[in-house]
Tab-separated table of C-alpha atoms and ligand atoms in Angstrom:
chain	number	residue	atom	x	y	z
T	1	UNK	CA	38.639	-25.131	-68.401
T	2	UNK	CA	34.852	-24.835	-68.047
T	3	UNK	CA	34.034	-22.680	-65.019
T	4	UNK	CA	30.554	-22.479	-63.455
T	5	UNK	CA	30.150	-19.272	-61.420
T	6	UNK	CA	27.144	-18.549	-59.205
T	7	UNK	CA	26.299	-14.951	-58.314
T	8	UNK	CA	27.781	-13.698	-61.584
T	9	UNK	CA	25.534	-10.692	-62.208
T	10	UNK	CA	27.731	-8.289	-60.193
T	11	UNK	CA	30.780	-7.889	-57.964
T	12	UNK	CA	33.150	-10.831	-57.526
T	13	UNK	CA	31.183	-13.139	-59.839
T	14	UNK	CA	31.254	-10.667	-62.711
T	15	UNK	CA	34.981	-9.952	-62.181
T	16	UNK	CA	35.770	-13.684	-62.077
T	17	UNK	CA	33.797	-14.294	-65.278
T	18	UNK	CA	35.795	-11.567	-67.032
T	19	UNK	CA	39.115	-12.888	-65.722
T	20	UNK	CA	38.537	-16.520	-66.747
T	21	UNK	CA	37.291	-15.517	-70.215
T	22	UNK	CA	40.190	-13.107	-70.689
T	23	UNK	CA	42.549	-16.016	-70.007
T	24	UNK	CA	40.794	-18.167	-72.630
T	25	UNK	CA	38.477	-20.285	-70.482
T	26	UNK	CA	34.758	-20.970	-70.899
T	27	UNK	CA	32.186	-19.901	-68.338
T	28	UNK	CA	28.612	-20.690	-67.349
T	29	UNK	CA	27.063	-17.902	-65.293
T	30	UNK	CA	24.184	-18.010	-62.832
T	31	UNK	CA	22.268	-15.293	-60.941
T	32	UNK	CA	18.669	-14.235	-60.559
T	33	UNK	CA	18.790	-11.047	-62.681
T	34	UNK	CA	18.568	-12.048	-66.332
T	35	UNK	CA	19.191	-8.549	-67.791
T	36	UNK	CA	22.524	-8.268	-65.985
T	37	UNK	CA	23.603	-11.725	-67.147
T	38	UNK	CA	22.561	-10.974	-70.741
T	39	UNK	CA	24.602	-7.769	-70.742
T	40	UNK	CA	27.649	-9.582	-69.373
T	41	UNK	CA	27.258	-12.422	-71.861
T	42	UNK	CA	27.234	-9.900	-74.717
T	43	UNK	CA	30.442	-8.383	-73.401
T	44	UNK	CA	32.160	-11.761	-72.909
T	45	UNK	CA	31.240	-13.252	-76.295
T	46	UNK	CA	31.296	-16.928	-77.266
T	47	UNK	CA	33.368	-18.075	-74.269
T	48	UNK	CA	30.303	-17.445	-72.127
T	49	UNK	CA	28.555	-20.599	-73.228
T	50	UNK	CA	25.478	-20.336	-71.022
T	51	UNK	CA	23.671	-17.989	-68.669
T	52	UNK	CA	21.175	-19.294	-66.134
T	53	UNK	CA	18.693	-16.904	-64.535
T	54	UNK	CA	17.822	-18.743	-61.354
T	55	UNK	CA	17.861	-18.654	-57.613
T	56	UNK	CA	20.566	-20.973	-56.213
T	57	UNK	CA	17.786	-22.850	-54.422
T	58	UNK	CA	16.010	-23.847	-57.641
T	59	UNK	CA	18.076	-26.963	-58.242
T	60	UNK	CA	15.631	-28.642	-60.624
T	61	UNK	CA	15.712	-25.607	-62.889
T	62	UNK	CA	19.518	-25.332	-62.654
T	63	UNK	CA	20.043	-29.004	-63.483
T	64	UNK	CA	17.814	-28.722	-66.512
T	65	UNK	CA	19.482	-25.501	-67.674
T	66	UNK	CA	22.977	-26.985	-67.341
T	67	UNK	CA	22.023	-29.939	-69.543
T	68	UNK	CA	24.958	-31.972	-70.907
T	69	UNK	CA	27.436	-29.317	-69.745
T	70	UNK	CA	26.967	-30.464	-66.155
T	71	UNK	CA	29.482	-33.299	-66.587
T	72	UNK	CA	32.037	-30.995	-68.224
T	73	UNK	CA	32.392	-28.468	-65.399
T	74	UNK	CA	36.022	-28.266	-64.246
T	75	UNK	CA	35.678	-25.486	-61.676
T	76	UNK	CA	32.601	-24.698	-59.583
T	77	UNK	CA	32.734	-21.291	-57.919
T	78	UNK	CA	30.110	-21.031	-55.171
T	79	UNK	CA	30.050	-17.253	-54.964
T	80	UNK	CA	26.346	-16.292	-54.684
T	81	UNK	CA	25.720	-14.951	-51.225
T	82	UNK	CA	24.658	-11.968	-49.204
T	83	UNK	CA	24.658	-10.183	-45.876
T	84	UNK	CA	21.488	-8.500	-44.651
T	85	UNK	CA	21.651	-5.980	-41.833
T	86	UNK	CA	24.356	-4.924	-39.374
T	87	UNK	CA	22.268	-4.687	-36.195
T	88	UNK	CA	22.886	-6.354	-32.882
T	89	UNK	CA	21.358	-9.858	-32.833
T	90	UNK	CA	18.314	-9.017	-30.730
T	91	UNK	CA	17.288	-6.319	-33.234
T	92	UNK	CA	17.617	-8.411	-36.377
T	93	UNK	CA	14.755	-9.450	-38.616
T	94	UNK	CA	14.349	-13.234	-38.523
T	95	UNK	CA	13.520	-13.141	-42.259
T	96	UNK	CA	16.984	-11.679	-42.948
T	97	UNK	CA	18.587	-14.452	-40.923
T	98	UNK	CA	16.583	-17.073	-42.796
T	99	UNK	CA	17.470	-15.523	-46.140
T	100	UNK	CA	21.218	-15.588	-45.358
T	101	UNK	CA	21.099	-19.184	-44.127
T	102	UNK	CA	19.081	-20.216	-47.181
T	103	UNK	CA	21.328	-18.567	-49.760
T	104	UNK	CA	24.773	-18.802	-48.171
T	105	UNK	CA	24.394	-22.311	-46.743
T	106	UNK	CA	21.515	-24.230	-48.327
T	107	UNK	CA	22.030	-22.819	-51.832
T	108	UNK	CA	25.756	-23.520	-51.673
T	109	UNK	CA	25.385	-27.114	-50.515
T	110	UNK	CA	22.606	-27.846	-52.999
T	111	UNK	CA	24.725	-26.665	-55.964
T	112	UNK	CA	27.727	-28.577	-54.633
T	113	UNK	CA	25.601	-31.703	-54.202
T	114	UNK	CA	24.415	-31.351	-57.805
T	115	UNK	CA	27.846	-30.935	-59.425
T	116	UNK	CA	30.151	-33.018	-57.211
T	117	UNK	CA	29.133	-36.533	-58.417
T	118	UNK	CA	30.170	-35.587	-61.965
T	119	UNK	CA	33.580	-34.400	-60.753
T	120	UNK	CA	34.032	-37.608	-58.770
T	121	UNK	CA	33.028	-39.629	-61.835
T	122	UNK	CA	35.814	-38.062	-63.910
T	123	UNK	CA	38.210	-37.878	-60.931
T	124	UNK	CA	38.965	-34.208	-61.499
T	125	UNK	CA	37.575	-30.842	-60.555
T	126	UNK	CA	37.891	-27.863	-58.256
T	127	UNK	CA	35.263	-26.419	-55.921
T	128	UNK	CA	36.007	-22.852	-54.899
T	129	UNK	CA	33.774	-21.463	-52.174
T	130	UNK	CA	33.603	-17.759	-51.418
T	131	UNK	CA	33.692	-17.549	-47.647
T	132	UNK	CA	34.682	-14.461	-45.703
T	133	UNK	CA	36.865	-13.244	-42.879
T	134	UNK	CA	33.489	-12.954	-41.112
T	135	UNK	CA	33.611	-16.749	-40.812
T	136	UNK	CA	36.696	-16.467	-38.585
T	137	UNK	CA	36.456	-13.131	-36.786
T	138	UNK	CA	33.373	-11.932	-34.898
T	139	UNK	CA	32.336	-8.296	-35.219
T	140	UNK	CA	29.356	-6.211	-34.138
T	141	UNK	CA	26.365	-7.061	-36.344
T	142	UNK	CA	28.120	-10.000	-38.002
T	143	UNK	CA	25.949	-12.519	-36.119
T	144	UNK	CA	24.240	-14.854	-38.638
T	145	UNK	CA	26.194	-13.663	-41.702
T	146	UNK	CA	29.492	-14.590	-40.027
T	147	UNK	CA	28.014	-17.882	-38.878
T	148	UNK	CA	27.017	-18.801	-42.445
T	149	UNK	CA	30.569	-18.118	-43.596
T	150	UNK	CA	31.964	-20.226	-40.737
T	151	UNK	CA	29.791	-23.019	-42.126
T	152	UNK	CA	31.259	-22.445	-45.594
T	153	UNK	CA	34.781	-22.645	-44.179
T	154	UNK	CA	34.188	-25.880	-42.274
T	155	UNK	CA	32.186	-27.434	-45.128
T	156	UNK	CA	35.137	-26.698	-47.442
T	157	UNK	CA	37.600	-28.340	-45.046
T	158	UNK	CA	35.319	-31.344	-44.557
T	159	UNK	CA	34.956	-31.719	-48.335
T	160	UNK	CA	38.747	-31.885	-48.520
T	161	UNK	CA	38.642	-34.836	-46.136
T	162	UNK	CA	36.140	-36.699	-48.328
T	163	UNK	CA	37.823	-35.857	-51.619
T	164	UNK	CA	41.481	-36.282	-50.747
T	165	UNK	CA	41.656	-39.560	-52.726
T	166	UNK	CA	39.525	-38.377	-55.647
T	167	UNK	CA	41.768	-35.741	-57.227
T	168	UNK	CA	39.315	-32.941	-56.532
T	169	UNK	CA	40.488	-29.646	-55.121
T	170	UNK	CA	38.530	-27.554	-52.617
T	171	UNK	CA	39.381	-23.985	-51.689
T	172	UNK	CA	37.749	-21.490	-49.343
T	173	UNK	CA	38.455	-17.868	-50.305
T	174	UNK	CA	38.086	-15.561	-47.297
T	175	UNK	CA	38.071	-11.892	-48.302
T	176	UNK	CA	37.817	-8.971	-45.930
T	177	UNK	CA	36.656	-5.442	-46.702
T	178	UNK	CA	35.949	-5.287	-50.425
T	179	UNK	CA	34.349	-2.401	-52.310
T	180	UNK	CA	33.185	-2.172	-55.924
T	181	UNK	CA	30.372	-4.707	-55.547
T	182	UNK	CA	26.728	-4.538	-54.477
T	183	UNK	CA	27.469	-6.328	-51.199
T	184	UNK	CA	27.071	-3.341	-48.844
T	185	UNK	CA	24.173	-1.817	-50.785
T	186	UNK	CA	22.353	-5.130	-50.264
T	187	UNK	CA	23.448	-5.303	-46.626
T	188	UNK	CA	22.250	-1.740	-45.933
T	189	UNK	CA	18.980	-2.408	-47.811
T	190	UNK	CA	19.616	0.031	-50.655
T	191	UNK	CA	21.230	2.853	-48.639
T	192	UNK	CA	23.967	3.732	-51.149
T	193	UNK	CA	25.406	6.557	-49.039
T	194	UNK	CA	25.910	4.271	-46.032
T	195	UNK	CA	27.557	1.716	-48.300
T	196	UNK	CA	29.848	4.374	-49.778
T	197	UNK	CA	30.804	5.709	-46.335
T	198	UNK	CA	31.922	2.253	-45.197
T	199	UNK	CA	34.756	2.235	-47.733
T	200	UNK	CA	35.697	5.936	-47.471
T	201	UNK	CA	39.469	6.369	-46.983
T	202	UNK	CA	40.032	2.612	-46.565
T	203	UNK	CA	41.530	1.705	-49.958
T	204	UNK	CA	39.532	-1.577	-49.849
T	205	UNK	CA	40.024	-4.727	-51.866
T	206	UNK	CA	38.230	-4.700	-55.221
T	207	UNK	CA	36.428	-7.528	-57.070
T	208	UNK	CA	39.350	-7.745	-59.523
T	209	UNK	CA	41.665	-8.595	-56.593
T	210	UNK	CA	39.415	-11.499	-55.637
T	211	UNK	CA	39.200	-12.624	-59.276
T	212	UNK	CA	43.011	-12.670	-59.518
T	213	UNK	CA	43.284	-14.718	-56.311
T	214	UNK	CA	40.635	-17.210	-57.408
T	215	UNK	CA	42.257	-17.539	-60.823
T	216	UNK	CA	45.636	-18.194	-59.189
T	217	UNK	CA	44.161	-20.972	-57.007
T	218	UNK	CA	42.430	-22.548	-60.013
T	219	UNK	CA	45.480	-22.572	-62.252
T	220	UNK	CA	48.185	-23.817	-59.894
T	221	UNK	CA	49.827	-27.149	-60.788
T	222	UNK	CA	47.325	-29.980	-60.272
T	223	UNK	CA	48.998	-31.404	-57.151
T	224	UNK	CA	48.576	-28.154	-55.173
T	225	UNK	CA	45.456	-27.427	-53.112
T	226	UNK	CA	45.024	-24.034	-51.468
T	227	UNK	CA	42.770	-24.947	-48.535
T	228	UNK	CA	41.992	-21.445	-47.303
T	229	UNK	CA	43.012	-18.037	-48.561
T	230	UNK	CA	42.398	-15.110	-46.208
T	231	UNK	CA	42.725	-11.733	-47.913
T	232	UNK	CA	42.451	-8.254	-46.389
T	233	UNK	CA	43.329	-4.771	-47.583
T	234	UNK	CA	46.400	-3.380	-45.827
T	235	UNK	CA	44.104	-0.979	-43.967
T	236	UNK	CA	42.266	-3.823	-42.223
T	237	UNK	CA	43.472	-6.164	-39.477
T	238	UNK	CA	42.044	-8.408	-36.820
T	239	UNK	CA	42.100	-6.320	-33.644
T	240	UNK	CA	41.521	-8.876	-30.902
T	241	UNK	CA	39.039	-9.119	-28.081
T	242	UNK	CA	36.708	-6.467	-26.786
T	243	UNK	CA	36.035	-5.919	-23.073
T	244	UNK	CA	32.991	-3.947	-21.975
T	245	UNK	CA	33.471	-2.069	-18.703
T	246	UNK	CA	30.390	-1.111	-16.708
T	247	UNK	CA	30.367	2.516	-15.635
I	301	LIG	P1	27.292	-8.721	-54.823
I	301	LIG	O1	26.043	-8.367	-54.085
I	301	LIG	O2	27.806	-7.746	-55.819
I	301	LIG	O3	27.106	-10.127	-55.554
I	301	LIG	C1	26.311	-11.154	-55.058
I	301	LIG	C2	25.870	-12.013	-56.223
I	301	LIG	O4	25.111	-13.121	-55.721
I	301	LIG	C3	25.010	-11.283	-57.213
I	301	LIG	O5	25.393	-11.669	-58.510
I	301	LIG	C4	23.600	-11.782	-56.912
I	301	LIG	O6	22.867	-11.747	-58.114
I	301	LIG	C5	23.898	-13.207	-56.459
I	301	LIG	N1	22.874	-13.796	-55.618
I	301	LIG	C6	22.460	-13.366	-54.390
I	301	LIG	N2	21.487	-14.152	-53.929
I	301	LIG	C7	21.281	-15.105	-54.865
I	301	LIG	C8	20.386	-16.210	-54.964
I	301	LIG	N3	19.501	-16.491	-54.005
I	301	LIG	N4	20.440	-16.993	-56.072
I	301	LIG	C9	21.325	-16.723	-57.062
I	301	LIG	N5	22.188	-15.681	-57.029
I	301	LIG	C10	22.149	-14.892	-55.949
I	301	LIG	O7	28.384	-8.994	-53.692
I	301	LIG	P2	29.904	-9.563	-53.778
I	301	LIG	O8	30.324	-9.763	-55.167
I	301	LIG	O9	30.702	-8.680	-52.906
I	301	LIG	O10	29.704	-10.940	-53.020
I	301	LIG	C11	29.986	-12.198	-53.593
I	301	LIG	C12	30.296	-13.170	-52.474
I	301	LIG	O11	31.431	-12.717	-51.767
I	301	LIG	C13	29.182	-13.338	-51.427
I	301	LIG	O12	29.097	-14.694	-51.075
I	301	LIG	C14	29.686	-12.510	-50.249
I	301	LIG	O13	29.199	-12.970	-49.020
I	301	LIG	C15	31.170	-12.725	-50.378
I	301	LIG	N6	32.042	-11.734	-49.745
I	301	LIG	C16	31.930	-10.408	-50.044
I	301	LIG	C17	32.790	-9.495	-49.450
I	301	LIG	C18	32.694	-8.025	-49.687
I	301	LIG	O14	33.175	-7.259	-48.819
I	301	LIG	N7	32.145	-7.558	-50.784
I	301	LIG	C19	33.882	-9.937	-48.572
I	301	LIG	C20	33.881	-11.360	-48.318
I	301	LIG	C21	33.012	-12.205	-48.911
I	301	LIG	P3	21.292	-11.591	-58.288
I	301	LIG	O15	20.845	-10.543	-57.322
I	301	LIG	O16	21.148	-11.192	-59.726
I	301	LIG	O17	20.730	-12.947	-58.015
I	302	LIG	C1	32.270	-9.503	-46.132
I	302	LIG	C2	33.409	-8.970	-45.334
I	302	LIG	O1	34.010	-7.853	-43.128
I	302	LIG	O2	31.965	-7.145	-44.232
I	302	LIG	O3	32.156	-10.861	-45.963
I	302	LIG	O4	32.070	-9.297	-43.166
I	302	LIG	S1	32.835	-8.290	-43.902
């Protein structure tokens, strides 16, 4: 298979690249940081057929960089994404909200819009979106991040409706608390201690766990579509509604 992974310079994307290559598949990797991609490409060897240093929004650049390979992509993994901030909504920076909507929603739909016609043309393919439990369960400070992931979930389900007769699979992966990536460092704006504390004594999921799950979805017999896959560490659960009592 040829697998195109966005957000491959760290975390889940890097772990997925390693997993697919280890299992003998070819990958094309995209992220903004070229040095990180170059280092990973060196490690992966010839199965990493292309790296693309680009923002997910720069579709013209991405199309050009993909070249002829664009029609050969079997699996598109829309993984690039981020959370910024954990404040209550009224305290959030509008720029952070815009950035999350741009990357997690606009970037994801633009890449999908670019690749999908080629999958439809060959009547085969698999789009795997990296959503989040934040798209299903509200939590303090989740505000716009969770809303972007709710979009990703519903977009995935709606794609299924359009593609049901075109032999194209669509899966939304919905992980919960996951350490070992840059996610929380980005969310806490570089505060590594705060990021570390979040995972302390939680035995969180790790990027390799997500890579295994994605790989499983992508390699099931062709007639099986995993619509949504919600994954949490055993130390995390949905804990229901909150009621605020006035004193
Ligand atoms: P990381 O921060 O480690 O990885 C995010 C990746 O996305 C990086 O490779 C980053 O690379 C890339 N990226 C970010 N913005 C852009 C952009 N505008 N254009 C291109 N690439 C971009 O975090 P994770 O691996 O944890 O996160 C991966 C996905 O998983 C995200 O969508 C996240 O929301 C989701 N997720 C994470 C969870 C967690 O707890 N860790 C749980 C549930 C979902 P670069 O900076 O080089 O561009
Ligand atoms: C990341 C998981 O719980 O931090 O999407 O929102 S969570």
